[in-house]
Each structure stands twice: as structure tokens, then as C-alpha cells.
CSV table of C-alpha atoms in Angstrom, one decimal:
chain,number,residue,atom,x,y,z
A,19,MET,CA,33.0,-14.7,-5.6
A,20,LEU,CA,33.6,-17.5,-8.1
A,21,SER,CA,36.8,-18.5,-6.3
A,22,ALA,CA,34.8,-18.8,-3.1
A,23,LEU,CA,32.4,-21.1,-4.9
A,24,SER,CA,35.2,-23.3,-6.3
A,25,ASN,CA,36.7,-23.6,-2.8
A,26,LEU,CA,33.5,-25.2,-1.5
A,27,GLN,CA,33.3,-29.0,-1.2
A,28,PRO,CA,30.5,-30.6,-3.2
A,29,ARG,CA,28.6,-31.4,0.0
A,30,GLN,CA,29.0,-27.8,1.3
A,31,LEU,CA,27.8,-26.5,-2.1
A,32,ALA,CA,24.8,-28.8,-2.0
A,33,THR,CA,24.0,-27.7,1.5
A,34,GLN,CA,24.1,-24.0,0.5
A,35,ILE,CA,21.8,-24.6,-2.5
A,36,LEU,CA,19.4,-26.6,-0.4
A,37,ASN,CA,19.4,-23.7,2.2
A,38,PHE,CA,18.5,-21.3,-0.6
A,39,ALA,CA,15.7,-23.6,-1.8
A,40,LEU,CA,14.4,-23.9,1.8
A,41,ILE,CA,14.2,-20.1,2.1
A,42,LEU,CA,12.3,-19.8,-1.1
A,43,SER,CA,9.9,-22.6,-0.3
A,44,THR,CA,9.3,-21.2,3.2
A,45,ALA,CA,8.4,-17.8,1.8
A,46,PHE,CA,6.0,-19.5,-0.7
A,47,MET,CA,4.4,-21.5,2.0
A,48,LEU,CA,3.9,-18.4,4.2
A,49,TRP,CA,2.3,-16.6,1.3
A,50,LYS,CA,0.0,-19.5,0.6
A,51,GLY,CA,-0.9,-19.8,4.3
A,52,LEU,CA,-1.8,-16.1,4.5
A,53,SER,CA,-3.9,-16.5,1.3
A,54,VAL,CA,-5.9,-19.3,2.9
A,55,ALA,CA,-6.2,-17.6,6.3
A,56,THR,CA,-7.5,-14.3,4.7
A,57,ASP,CA,-9.4,-16.0,1.9
A,58,SER,CA,-7.7,-13.6,-0.5
A,59,PRO,CA,-5.4,-14.5,-3.5
A,60,SER,CA,-3.3,-11.5,-2.6
A,61,PRO,CA,-3.4,-10.9,1.2
A,62,ILE,CA,-0.8,-8.2,1.0
A,63,VAL,CA,-0.7,-5.5,-1.8
A,64,VAL,CA,1.3,-2.3,-2.4
A,65,VAL,CA,-0.4,1.0,-3.3
A,66,LEU,CA,0.9,1.9,-6.8
A,67,SER,CA,-0.6,5.3,-7.4
A,68,GLY,CA,-1.7,8.5,-5.5
A,69,SER,CA,-5.4,8.0,-6.1
A,70,MET,CA,-6.1,7.2,-2.4
A,71,GLU,CA,-4.2,10.1,-0.9
A,72,PRO,CA,-4.3,11.3,1.8
A,73,ALA,CA,-5.6,7.9,3.2
A,74,PHE,CA,-2.7,5.9,1.6
A,75,GLN,CA,0.4,7.1,-0.1
A,76,ARG,CA,2.2,5.4,-3.0
A,77,GLY,CA,4.3,2.6,-1.6
A,78,ASP,CA,2.2,1.8,1.4
A,79,LEU,CA,1.9,-1.9,2.2
A,80,LEU,CA,-1.8,-3.0,2.8
A,81,PHE,CA,-3.0,-6.0,4.6
A,82,LEU,CA,-6.3,-7.5,3.3
A,83,TRP,CA,-9.1,-9.6,4.8
A,84,ASN,CA,-11.7,-11.2,2.6
A,85,ARG,CA,-13.7,-13.4,5.0
A,86,ALA,CA,-16.5,-10.9,5.7
A,87,GLN,CA,-19.0,-10.9,2.9
A,88,GLU,CA,-20.6,-7.6,4.0
A,89,VAL,CA,-19.0,-4.5,2.6
A,90,ARG,CA,-20.1,-1.1,4.0
A,91,ILE,CA,-20.1,2.3,2.2
A,92,GLY,CA,-16.8,4.0,3.1
A,93,GLU,CA,-14.9,0.8,3.4
A,94,ILE,CA,-11.6,0.6,1.4
A,95,VAL,CA,-11.4,-2.4,-0.8
A,96,VAL,CA,-8.9,-3.8,-3.3
A,97,TYR,CA,-10.3,-5.2,-6.5
A,98,ASN,CA,-9.1,-6.6,-9.8
A,99,VAL,CA,-10.5,-5.3,-13.1
A,100,ARG,CA,-11.7,-8.3,-15.1
A,101,ASN,CA,-9.0,-9.5,-17.6
A,102,LYS,CA,-6.3,-7.3,-16.0
A,103,ASP,CA,-3.9,-8.3,-13.2
A,104,ILE,CA,-3.4,-4.9,-11.5
A,105,PRO,CA,-5.1,-4.6,-8.1
A,106,ILE,CA,-6.8,-1.2,-7.5
A,107,VAL,CA,-7.3,0.2,-4.0
A,108,HIS,CA,-10.4,2.5,-3.7
A,109,ARG,CA,-13.2,3.3,-1.3
A,110,VAL,CA,-16.8,2.0,-1.7
A,111,VAL,CA,-19.1,4.9,-2.4
A,112,ARG,CA,-22.4,3.0,-3.3
A,113,ARG,CA,-23.7,-0.5,-2.8
A,114,PHE,CA,-26.6,-2.3,-4.5
A,115,GLY,CA,-28.2,-5.6,-3.8
A,116,GLY,CA,-27.2,-7.9,-1.0
A,117,GLY,CA,-29.1,-10.7,0.7
A,118,GLU,CA,-30.9,-12.6,-2.1
A,119,LYS,CA,-29.4,-10.4,-4.9
A,120,PRO,CA,-25.6,-10.4,-5.6
A,121,LEU,CA,-23.9,-7.5,-3.8
A,122,GLN,CA,-22.7,-4.9,-6.3
A,123,LEU,CA,-20.3,-2.0,-5.4
A,124,LEU,CA,-19.3,1.3,-6.9
A,125,THR,CA,-15.9,2.6,-5.9
A,126,LYS,CA,-13.9,5.8,-6.2
A,127,GLY,CA,-10.4,6.9,-5.3
A,128,ASP,CA,-10.3,9.6,-2.6
A,129,ASN,CA,-8.1,11.7,-4.7
A,130,ASN,CA,-10.1,11.2,-7.9
A,131,ASN,CA,-12.9,13.5,-9.2
A,132,ALA,CA,-15.1,10.7,-10.7
A,133,ASP,CA,-16.1,7.2,-9.7
A,134,ASP,CA,-14.4,4.1,-11.1
A,135,THR,CA,-16.9,3.1,-13.8
A,136,GLU,CA,-14.3,4.1,-16.5
A,137,LEU,CA,-11.8,1.7,-14.9
A,138,TYR,CA,-14.1,-1.3,-14.9
A,139,ALA,CA,-14.2,-3.8,-17.7
A,140,ARG,CA,-16.2,-3.0,-20.8
A,141,GLY,CA,-19.9,-3.3,-20.1
A,142,GLN,CA,-19.4,-3.5,-16.4
A,143,ASP,CA,-21.1,-0.8,-14.3
A,144,TYR,CA,-20.4,-2.2,-10.8
A,145,LEU,CA,-18.1,-4.6,-9.1
A,146,ASP,CA,-19.5,-8.0,-8.1
A,147,ARG,CA,-18.5,-8.6,-4.4
A,148,SER,CA,-18.0,-12.3,-5.0
A,149,LYS,CA,-16.0,-12.1,-8.3
A,150,ASP,CA,-14.1,-8.8,-8.3
A,151,ILE,CA,-13.1,-8.0,-4.7
A,152,ILE,CA,-9.7,-9.3,-3.5
A,153,GLY,CA,-10.3,-8.0,0.1
A,154,SER,CA,-10.9,-5.2,2.4
A,155,VAL,CA,-8.0,-3.2,3.9
A,156,LYS,CA,-7.5,-4.0,7.6
A,157,GLY,CA,-4.1,-2.4,8.2
A,158,TYR,CA,-1.1,-0.9,6.5
A,159,ILE,CA,2.6,-0.1,6.9
A,160,PRO,CA,3.6,3.3,5.4
A,161,LEU,CA,6.1,3.2,2.4
A,162,VAL,CA,7.4,-0.3,3.1
A,163,GLY,CA,6.2,-1.4,-0.3
A,164,TYR,CA,8.2,1.1,-2.2
A,165,VAL,CA,10.9,-1.5,-2.7
A,166,THR,CA,8.4,-3.4,-4.8
A,167,ILE,CA,7.6,-0.3,-6.9
A,168,MET,CA,11.4,0.2,-7.5
A,169,LEU,CA,11.8,-3.4,-8.5
A,170,SER,CA,9.0,-3.2,-11.1
A,171,GLU,CA,10.0,0.2,-12.5
A,172,HIS,CA,13.7,-0.8,-12.7
A,173,PRO,CA,13.9,-4.5,-13.8
A,174,TRP,CA,17.7,-4.7,-13.6
A,175,LEU,CA,17.3,-4.2,-9.8
A,176,LYS,CA,15.6,-7.6,-9.5
A,177,THR,CA,18.6,-9.3,-11.1
A,178,VAL,CA,21.0,-7.5,-8.8
A,179,MET,CA,19.0,-8.2,-5.7
A,180,LEU,CA,18.5,-11.9,-6.6
A,181,GLY,CA,22.1,-12.2,-7.4
A,182,MET,CA,23.1,-10.7,-4.1
A,183,MET,CA,20.7,-12.9,-2.2
A,184,GLY,CA,22.0,-16.0,-4.0
A,185,ALA,CA,25.6,-15.0,-3.3
A,186,VAL,CA,25.0,-14.5,0.4
A,187,VAL,CA,23.3,-17.9,0.7
A,188,VAL,CA,25.9,-19.8,-1.3
A,189,LEU,CA,28.9,-18.0,0.3
A,190,GLN,CA,27.7,-18.2,3.8
A,191,ARG,CA,29.9,-20.4,6.0
A,192,GLU,CA,28.4,-22.5,8.8
């Protein structure tokens, strides 16, 4: 691999590096475009646990929409617990307020025995629709997100995958 790199002319090497940067910037722009279109900071999330089985399995890739302000009982939402950065996918089981009052939601995983009040931040009894909800689930692809789970559970895989992607881009001949 290093011999192939040393055989590249400076202009070819610069072209390959720019191609790699173009791929990364395009992926970033697509993500940000989806975020704006869906009004969600994370328009696509992966199910990390079995708490929503049988509706969703661990590794399912979920597509979110956050433009509708109304949330119905039975709707599946993704929310962040305050001061934590792990999205949770659960179903709305109760709602309070709405209209003049802020809409507050109580959620529960389909595969859990109790509601989510133990998961919420200290002193928080309900989710605030405008502050805590990332979006409502509008579609999914089964098990596609398992790659993400594998990469987070085995950090060395990230290095291997990024190295392979970089090598393919740099060694690619035009």
C-alpha cells in the first residue's frame, strides 16, 4: 500500500486526497440537509436495545420527522434525556397539556414493564414536547443500523474501516 502511495505523482496524490475530502463533505452536507428538512438534530437513529420489541429490533434504522407539533398516544417518538446524549425510542402512553399549555408526554418501551419516569432526568416527571423530543418515527429499515452498533461496541473496527476507506480512495486510479 505504501509503495502504491509513493508511486503517485504529487498532483495525483492531491487529487485523491481532495476526492476523499469531497466524499466526507458531501456526507456532512446530506446529513445537515436532512436535519433541516426534518427539523430534527438526528433525522436517522439506530435502535440500541430491545425495549421496543416486537415493534423494532436492536439494529433497526429509524427515520424521524419533527415538523408536526401534535403527538398522539401510541405514537413512537425518539427523545433525549436531559444532560445525556443517548436517544431513546419509546411509545407515548399519556399526554398532558397542549394548546395554551406546553405539551408534556409520558413514554414507555413496548417490552418494558414500567413507564420511563425512571429514565428521565432527576426531578423530571414528563417529557416536554418542544425540548426533549427529537422526532417521531415515520419509517424504518430492519437491522441496517447494526453496523453502527458493532462500530461502537468494538472501537478498533472504526479504525480498520476508516483506514480501508482511505486506502481505497487514495489508491483508486482514474
